[in-house]
mmCIF file of C-alpha atoms in Angstrom:
data_model
loop_
_atom_site.group_PDB
_atom_site.id
_atom_site.type_symbol
_atom_site.label_atom_id
_atom_site.label_comp_id
_atom_site.label_asym_id
_atom_site.label_seq_id
_atom_site.Cartn_x
_atom_site.Cartn_y
_atom_site.Cartn_z
ATOM 1 C CA MET A 1016 122.113 57.528 199.174
ATOM 2 C CA ALA A 1017 119.568 54.851 199.937
ATOM 3 C CA PRO A 1018 117.904 53.477 196.818
ATOM 4 C CA LEU A 1019 114.227 54.329 196.669
ATOM 5 C CA ASP A 1020 111.130 52.804 195.212
ATOM 6 C CA ARG A 1021 110.403 54.440 191.830
ATOM 7 C CA ASN A 1022 106.789 54.982 192.990
ATOM 8 C CA GLN A 1023 107.995 57.409 195.674
ATOM 9 C CA LEU A 1024 109.667 59.649 193.095
ATOM 10 C CA THR A 1025 108.223 62.266 190.757
ATOM 11 C CA VAL A 1026 109.717 63.652 187.550
ATOM 12 C CA ILE A 1027 110.506 67.382 187.624
ATOM 13 C CA GLY A 1028 112.724 67.648 184.551
ATOM 14 C CA ARG A 1029 114.932 66.076 181.913
ATOM 15 C CA VAL A 1030 118.679 66.426 181.289
ATOM 16 C CA THR A 1031 119.102 68.138 177.919
ATOM 17 C CA ALA A 1032 122.869 68.718 177.626
ATOM 18 C CA PRO A 1033 126.176 68.932 179.492
ATOM 19 C CA HIS A 1034 127.337 72.465 180.288
ATOM 20 C CA GLY A 1035 131.000 73.449 180.503
ATOM 21 C CA VAL A 1036 133.871 71.076 181.377
ATOM 22 C CA LEU A 1037 133.219 70.613 185.115
ATOM 23 C CA GLY A 1038 130.336 68.128 184.756
ATOM 24 C CA ASP A 1039 127.459 70.584 185.014
ATOM 25 C CA ILE A 1040 124.187 69.648 183.327
ATOM 26 C CA LYS A 1041 121.309 71.601 181.844
ATOM 27 C CA VAL A 1042 117.886 70.397 182.968
ATOM 28 C CA ALA A 1043 114.647 71.275 181.158
ATOM 29 C CA PRO A 1044 111.785 71.667 183.652
ATOM 30 C CA GLN A 1045 108.626 69.561 183.622
ATOM 31 C CA THR A 1046 106.984 71.452 186.443
ATOM 32 C CA GLU A 1047 104.966 74.645 186.697
ATOM 33 C CA ASP A 1048 107.113 76.349 189.375
ATOM 34 C CA PRO A 1049 110.786 75.675 188.556
ATOM 35 C CA ALA A 1050 112.082 78.433 190.856
ATOM 36 C CA TYR A 1051 110.739 76.498 193.878
ATOM 37 C CA TYR A 1052 113.225 73.659 193.380
ATOM 38 C CA GLN A 1053 116.445 75.729 193.578
ATOM 39 C CA THR A 1054 117.024 74.629 197.176
ATOM 40 C CA LEU A 1055 116.973 70.886 196.481
ATOM 41 C CA LYS A 1056 119.466 68.816 198.466
ATOM 42 C CA GLU A 1057 119.238 65.570 196.479
ATOM 43 C CA VAL A 1058 117.915 64.394 193.145
ATOM 44 C CA TYR A 1059 117.642 61.067 191.329
ATOM 45 C CA LEU A 1060 118.560 60.567 187.688
ATOM 46 C CA ASP A 1061 116.793 57.859 185.713
ATOM 47 C CA SER A 1062 118.980 56.998 182.684
ATOM 48 C CA PRO A 1063 119.264 53.803 180.612
ATOM 49 C CA LYS A 1064 121.970 52.751 183.126
ATOM 50 C CA GLY A 1065 119.404 52.801 185.921
ATOM 51 C CA LEU A 1066 118.172 54.996 188.743
ATOM 52 C CA LYS A 1067 120.875 56.736 190.754
ATOM 53 C CA GLY A 1068 120.758 59.309 193.544
ATOM 54 C CA PHE A 1069 123.005 62.391 193.673
ATOM 55 C CA LYS A 1070 123.643 65.033 196.309
ATOM 56 C CA VAL A 1071 123.112 68.509 194.857
ATOM 57 C CA LYS A 1072 125.901 71.100 194.976
ATOM 58 C CA ALA A 1073 123.916 73.703 193.024
ATOM 59 C CA PHE A 1074 120.569 73.734 191.236
ATOM 60 C CA VAL A 1075 120.106 77.212 189.806
ATOM 61 C CA TRP A 1076 117.117 78.379 187.773
ATOM 62 C CA LYS A 1077 118.280 80.278 184.668
ATOM 63 C CA GLY A 1078 114.927 81.464 183.358
ATOM 64 C CA ALA A 1079 114.305 78.619 180.904
ATOM 65 C CA TRP A 1080 116.312 75.733 182.405
ATOM 66 C CA TRP A 1081 118.153 74.695 185.542
ATOM 67 C CA LEU A 1082 121.933 74.544 185.716
ATOM 68 C CA ALA A 1083 122.787 71.667 188.027
ATOM 69 C CA ARG A 1084 126.070 70.648 189.637
ATOM 70 C CA LEU A 1085 125.901 67.234 191.281
ATOM 71 C CA GLU A 1086 128.322 65.436 193.578
ATOM 72 C CA GLY A 1087 130.287 62.712 191.792
ATOM 73 C CA LEU A 1088 129.738 64.229 188.369
ATOM 74 C CA ASP A 1089 133.044 65.981 187.652
ATOM 75 C CA ASP A 1090 133.683 65.843 183.921
ATOM 76 C CA ARG A 1091 131.881 66.645 180.707
ATOM 77 C CA THR A 1092 131.971 63.062 179.378
ATOM 78 C CA ALA A 1093 130.137 61.687 182.412
ATOM 79 C CA ALA A 1094 127.644 64.565 182.203
ATOM 80 C CA GLY A 1095 127.142 63.964 178.470
ATOM 81 C CA ASP A 1096 126.271 60.299 179.140
ATOM 82 C CA LEU A 1097 123.293 61.485 181.183
ATOM 83 C CA LYS A 1098 121.689 63.372 178.281
ATOM 84 C CA GLY A 1099 117.994 62.420 178.139
ATOM 85 C CA ALA A 1100 117.877 61.162 181.750
ATOM 86 C CA MET A 1101 114.797 62.063 183.780
ATOM 87 C CA VAL A 1102 115.366 64.138 186.930
ATOM 88 C CA LEU A 1103 113.272 62.981 189.869
ATOM 89 C CA VAL A 1104 112.738 64.079 193.445
ATOM 90 C CA GLN A 1105 111.101 62.397 196.406
ATOM 91 C CA ASP A 1106 107.375 63.051 196.700
ATOM 92 C CA SER A 1107 108.004 64.695 200.089
ATOM 93 C CA GLN A 1108 110.165 67.368 198.397
ATOM 94 C CA LEU A 1109 107.469 68.471 195.945
ATOM 95 C CA LYS A 1110 105.883 71.867 196.315
ATOM 96 C CA PRO A 1111 102.782 71.461 198.516
ATOM 97 C CA LEU A 1112 99.443 71.471 196.727
ATOM 98 C CA ALA A 1113 97.185 74.510 197.059
ATOM 99 C CA GLU A 1114 93.544 74.160 198.028
ATOM 100 C CA ASP A 1115 91.511 72.422 195.307
ATOM 101 C CA GLU A 1116 94.689 71.568 193.398
ATOM 102 C CA TYR A 1117 95.570 68.015 192.384
ATOM 103 C CA PHE A 1118 98.374 66.169 190.651
ATOM 104 C CA ILE A 1119 97.244 64.909 187.254
ATOM 105 C CA HIS A 1120 98.656 61.446 187.991
ATOM 106 C CA ASP A 1121 96.560 61.300 191.187
ATOM 107 C CA LEU A 1122 93.353 61.894 189.213
ATOM 108 C CA MET A 1123 94.027 59.073 186.770
ATOM 109 C CA GLY A 1124 92.065 55.962 187.708
ATOM 110 C CA CYS A 1125 89.759 57.796 190.125
ATOM 111 C CA ARG A 1126 86.208 56.448 190.379
ATOM 112 C CA VAL A 1127 83.491 59.039 189.709
ATOM 113 C CA GLU A 1128 80.479 58.724 191.980
ATOM 114 C CA SER A 1129 77.125 60.477 191.871
ATOM 115 C CA PRO A 1130 75.551 61.891 195.085
ATOM 116 C CA GLN A 1131 73.400 58.714 195.189
ATOM 117 C CA GLY A 1132 76.550 56.579 195.233
ATOM 118 C CA GLU A 1133 76.174 55.398 191.645
ATOM 119 C CA ASN A 1134 79.425 54.514 189.872
ATOM 120 C CA LEU A 1135 79.684 56.818 186.836
ATOM 121 C CA GLY A 1136 82.985 55.428 185.573
ATOM 122 C CA GLN A 1137 86.728 55.781 185.908
ATOM 123 C CA VAL A 1138 88.985 58.661 184.863
ATOM 124 C CA THR A 1139 91.260 57.567 182.021
ATOM 125 C CA GLU A 1140 92.608 60.826 180.634
ATOM 126 C CA LEU A 1141 92.741 64.574 181.166
ATOM 127 C CA MET A 1142 92.212 67.143 178.409
ATOM 128 C CA GLU A 1143 93.589 70.664 178.807
ATOM 129 C CA THR A 1144 91.137 72.947 177.049
ATOM 130 C CA GLY A 1145 92.212 76.434 178.096
ATOM 131 C CA ALA A 1146 89.151 76.624 180.328
ATOM 132 C CA ASP A 1147 88.620 74.082 183.109
ATOM 133 C CA PRO A 1148 90.521 70.830 182.610
ATOM 134 C CA VAL A 1149 88.199 68.118 181.313
ATOM 135 C CA LEU A 1150 88.342 64.566 182.644
ATOM 136 C CA VAL A 1151 87.642 61.722 180.238
ATOM 137 C CA VAL A 1152 85.571 59.189 182.182
ATOM 138 C CA ARG A 1153 85.075 55.660 180.877
ATOM 139 C CA ARG A 1154 81.951 53.874 182.013
ATOM 140 C CA GLY A 1155 82.412 50.192 182.596
ATOM 141 C CA ASP A 1156 78.969 49.393 181.180
ATOM 142 C CA LEU A 1157 78.065 47.155 178.273
ATOM 143 C CA MET A 1158 78.521 49.935 175.712
ATOM 144 C CA ASP A 1159 81.900 50.903 177.211
ATOM 145 C CA THR A 1160 81.133 54.561 176.602
ATOM 146 C CA GLU A 1161 83.145 57.650 177.472
ATOM 147 C CA TRP A 1162 81.878 60.958 178.759
ATOM 148 C CA LEU A 1163 83.572 64.238 179.605
ATOM 149 C CA LEU A 1164 83.514 65.881 183.025
ATOM 150 C CA PRO A 1165 84.859 69.436 183.430
ATOM 151 C CA LEU A 1166 86.802 69.805 186.682
ATOM 152 C CA ALA A 1167 84.635 72.751 187.721
ATOM 153 C CA ALA A 1168 82.777 73.436 190.933
ATOM 154 C CA ALA A 1169 79.529 73.441 188.942
ATOM 155 C CA TYR A 1170 79.851 69.680 188.400
ATOM 156 C CA VAL A 1171 82.486 68.334 190.796
ATOM 157 C CA GLN A 1172 81.679 68.487 194.496
ATOM 158 C CA SER A 1173 84.833 67.001 195.952
ATOM 159 C CA VAL A 1174 87.938 65.070 195.004
ATOM 160 C CA ASP A 1175 89.480 62.529 197.362
ATOM 161 C CA ALA A 1176 92.768 61.800 195.606
ATOM 162 C CA ALA A 1177 93.974 59.445 198.364
ATOM 163 C CA ALA A 1178 90.828 57.291 198.199
ATOM 164 C CA LYS A 1179 90.690 57.733 194.389
ATOM 165 C CA ILE A 1180 87.064 58.941 194.436
ATOM 166 C CA ILE A 1181 85.551 62.004 192.739
ATOM 167 C CA HIS A 1182 82.102 63.040 193.931
ATOM 168 C CA ALA A 1183 80.283 64.688 191.026
ATOM 169 C CA ASP A 1184 76.738 65.724 190.240
ATOM 170 C CA PRO A 1185 76.566 65.975 186.443
ATOM 171 C CA PRO A 1186 73.217 66.410 184.671
ATOM 172 C CA VAL A 1187 72.107 63.401 182.612
ATOM 173 C CA GLU A 1188 72.622 65.440 179.417
ATOM 174 C CA LEU A 1189 76.336 65.666 180.190
ATOM 175 C CA LEU A 1190 76.602 61.872 180.453
ATOM 176 C CA GLU A 1191 74.818 61.473 177.117
ATOM 177 C CA LEU A 1192 76.507 64.384 175.344
ATOM 178 C CA ASN A 1193 78.667 62.338 172.990
ATOM 179 C CA LEU A 1194 76.593 59.195 172.647
ATOM 180 C CA PRO A 1195 75.773 58.278 169.031
ATOM 181 C CA ASP A 1196 72.480 59.854 167.973
ATOM 182 C CA PRO A 1197 69.884 57.239 166.836
ATOM 183 C CA SER A 1198 68.399 59.722 164.335
ATOM 184 C CA ALA A 1199 71.827 60.096 162.716
ATOM 185 C CA GLU A 1200 71.596 56.540 161.323
ATOM 186 C CA LYS A 1201 69.273 57.738 158.564
ATOM 187 C CA THR A 1202 71.864 60.197 157.268
ATOM 188 C CA GLY A 1203 74.748 57.772 157.652
ATOM 189 C CA LEU A 1204 76.492 60.152 160.049
ATOM 190 C CA ARG A 1205 77.926 59.103 163.398
ATOM 191 C CA GLN A 1206 76.563 62.145 165.194
ATOM 192 C CA LYS A 1207 73.753 64.569 164.762
ATOM 193 C CA GLU A 1208 74.772 67.193 162.204
ATOM 194 C CA SER A 1209 74.626 70.907 162.863
ATOM 195 C CA PRO A 1210 71.353 72.688 161.999
ATOM 196 C CA GLY A 1211 73.139 74.745 159.310
ATOM 197 C CA LEU A 1212 74.610 71.683 157.573
ATOM 198 C CA LYS A 1213 71.290 69.865 157.814
ATOM 199 C CA ALA A 1214 69.481 72.765 156.091
ATOM 200 C CA LYS A 1215 72.117 72.830 153.326
ATOM 201 C CA ARG A 1216 71.882 69.059 152.786
ATOM 202 C CA GLU A 1217 68.111 69.167 152.595
ATOM 203 C CA ALA A 1218 68.182 72.072 150.128
ATOM 204 C CA ARG A 1219 70.323 70.103 147.637
ATOM 205 C CA PRO A 1220 68.545 68.357 144.713
ATOM 206 C CA LYS A 1221 67.945 64.645 145.292
ATOM 207 C CA GLY A 1222 70.820 62.380 144.273
ATOM 208 C CA GLN A 1223 73.473 65.081 144.718
ATOM 209 C CA LYS A 1224 75.821 64.534 147.643
ATOM 210 C CA MET B 1271 78.182 86.433 167.688
ATOM 211 C CA ASP B 1272 75.582 84.054 166.264
ATOM 212 C CA GLY B 1273 72.015 85.002 167.167
ATOM 213 C CA HIS B 1274 70.833 81.419 167.631
ATOM 214 C CA LEU B 1275 73.418 80.795 170.348
ATOM 215 C CA LYS B 1276 72.465 84.025 172.113
ATOM 216 C CA VAL B 1277 68.805 82.937 172.108
ATOM 217 C CA LYS B 1278 69.657 79.506 173.562
ATOM 218 C CA ILE B 1279 71.791 81.077 176.284
ATOM 219 C CA SER B 1280 69.221 83.689 177.298
ATOM 220 C CA ARG B 1281 66.591 80.911 177.541
ATOM 221 C CA ALA B 1282 68.906 78.818 179.726
ATOM 222 C CA LYS B 1283 69.652 81.787 181.985
ATOM 223 C CA GLU B 1284 65.954 82.600 182.409
ATOM 224 C CA THR B 1285 65.121 79.055 183.483
ATOM 225 C CA ASP B 1286 68.398 78.555 185.409
ATOM 226 C CA ASP B 1287 69.057 75.449 183.331
ATOM 227 C CA ARG B 1288 72.238 73.484 184.180
ATOM 228 C CA ARG B 1289 72.112 71.322 181.063
ATOM 229 C CA PRO B 1290 74.987 71.944 178.631
ATOM 230 C CA ILE B 1291 73.969 73.955 175.566
ATOM 231 C CA LYS B 1292 75.175 72.208 172.422
ATOM 232 C CA THR B 1293 76.688 74.515 169.839
ATOM 233 C CA TRP B 1294 78.645 74.262 166.621
ATOM 234 C CA SER B 1295 79.189 78.025 166.541
ATOM 235 C CA ARG B 1296 82.889 78.143 167.388
ATOM 236 C CA ARG B 1297 83.198 81.640 165.899
ATOM 237 C CA SER B 1298 80.910 83.252 168.489
ATOM 238 C CA VAL B 1299 82.454 85.648 170.967
ATOM 239 C CA ILE B 1300 81.816 84.995 174.667
ATOM 240 C CA LEU B 1301 79.805 87.907 176.042
ATOM 241 C CA PRO B 1302 79.540 88.895 179.719
ATOM 242 C CA ASP B 1303 75.965 87.480 179.693
ATOM 243 C CA PHE B 1304 77.373 83.982 179.113
ATOM 244 C CA VAL B 1305 79.175 83.776 182.473
ATOM 245 C CA GLY B 1306 77.907 80.819 184.512
ATOM 246 C CA VAL B 1307 76.458 78.987 181.519
ATOM 247 C CA ASN B 1308 77.427 75.424 180.571
ATOM 248 C CA LEU B 1309 78.285 75.129 176.889
ATOM 249 C CA ALA B 1310 79.109 72.014 174.876
ATOM 250 C CA VAL B 1311 81.222 73.144 171.943
ATOM 251 C CA HIS B 1312 81.702 70.833 168.974
ATOM 252 C CA ASN B 1313 85.311 70.269 167.919
ATOM 253 C CA GLY B 1314 84.534 68.436 164.686
ATOM 254 C CA ASN B 1315 84.431 65.086 166.446
ATOM 255 C CA LYS B 1316 82.631 65.515 169.753
ATOM 256 C CA PHE B 1317 81.198 68.093 172.112
ATOM 257 C CA ILE B 1318 83.581 69.441 174.740
ATOM 258 C CA PRO B 1319 81.767 70.733 177.846
ATOM 259 C CA ILE B 1320 82.951 74.084 179.165
ATOM 260 C CA PHE B 1321 81.752 76.143 182.102
ATOM 261 C CA VAL B 1322 81.972 79.839 181.143
ATOM 262 C CA THR B 1323 83.823 82.058 183.620
ATOM 263 C CA GLU B 1324 84.596 85.784 183.699
ATOM 264 C CA ASN B 1325 88.117 85.521 182.309
ATOM 265 C CA MET B 1326 86.810 83.810 179.154
ATOM 266 C CA VAL B 1327 84.821 86.902 178.123
ATOM 267 C CA GLY B 1328 86.009 88.344 174.805
ATOM 268 C CA HIS B 1329 87.442 85.068 173.556
ATOM 269 C CA LYS B 1330 85.811 82.940 170.876
ATOM 270 C CA VAL B 1331 83.902 79.863 171.994
ATOM 271 C CA GLY B 1332 86.034 77.584 169.799
ATOM 272 C CA GLU B 1333 89.220 78.528 171.659
ATOM 273 C CA PHE B 1334 88.142 76.300 174.548
ATOM 274 C CA SER B 1335 87.326 73.231 172.477
ATOM 275 C CA PRO B 1336 90.636 71.912 171.097
ATOM 276 C CA THR B 1337 90.486 70.103 167.773
ATOM 277 C CA ARG B 1338 93.728 68.203 168.243
ATOM 278 C CA THR B 1339 94.535 65.837 171.081
ATOM 279 C CA TYR B 1340 97.827 65.849 172.917
ATOM 280 C CA ARG B 1341 98.604 62.694 174.823
ATOM 281 C CA SER B 1342 101.415 63.114 177.300
ATOM 282 C CA HIS B 1343 103.817 60.357 178.264
ATOM 283 C CA GLY B 1344 102.863 58.177 181.183
ATOM 284 C CA ASN B 1345 105.442 59.514 183.647
ATOM 285 C CA LYS B 1346 104.487 60.549 187.149
ATOM 286 C CA THR B 1347 105.325 64.243 186.748
ATOM 287 C CA ASP B 1348 104.837 67.383 188.795
ATOM 288 C CA LYS B 1349 101.863 68.577 186.721
ATOM 289 C CA ARG B 1350 98.880 69.917 188.596
ATOM 290 C CA VAL B 1351 95.356 71.042 187.839
ATOM 291 C CA GLY B 1352 92.961 73.049 189.949
ATOM 292 C CA LYS B 1353 89.229 73.052 190.445
ATOM 293 C CA LYS B 1354 87.860 76.531 189.783
#
């Protein structure tokens, strides 16, 4: 198999253990639709020994892991040496993206632009909240501040993953949501405290913390 | 359900306000009236913005503002997210 550039490959799983005495391996999935990859013809294993391509004899989904039989891997010792190796496939073999779906790695480094063309920062991280995923955007301004942008239609108009640009229309309050509050300096707190805590603090006798 | 949050949300809905509503009330249940509102829920460190949708009704507000951060490894993996 022709060696490939690592940038053209994507991780779909990790070898966890050898299985049986014929060189089979168990692979833990790192993808959301493992059943899709049962028809793979070739995979690449990235182990401490390097990146190597294998033709696939069988790649069966067992409910919680794949059982893989690869060409050239015929005994348990050789399979055991691959424990911990990452399993990769070519980008062209990945399951196609649905509409308004993006790879997380494609969103990293995207520039966020307002409708007026203003640069609002660069995506550095993604937080999974249970609701919409939230992008952490770092502004390259003097204060080097961060703000959070939910990946929701209410704020994000379009995502151009190829051009690495996200068109968003966030209200100003969203950009300033987590900035330090100037009034908090008096209390010695980094942020404005909740109204309940503030009332409790003010009700305490002077000198008591 | 904390009354002060309900008041803030009904005001925002009346004026069709897009600004996120800051709240510390993580214990409040999301009611059907909240759908379409932008909340900013405090997680003890910062406010996490969330856009309330129908399938969040019945859950507590705090469930969508994680208090611990998970940083994944830097691999290029087959992990996807969708815009709702």
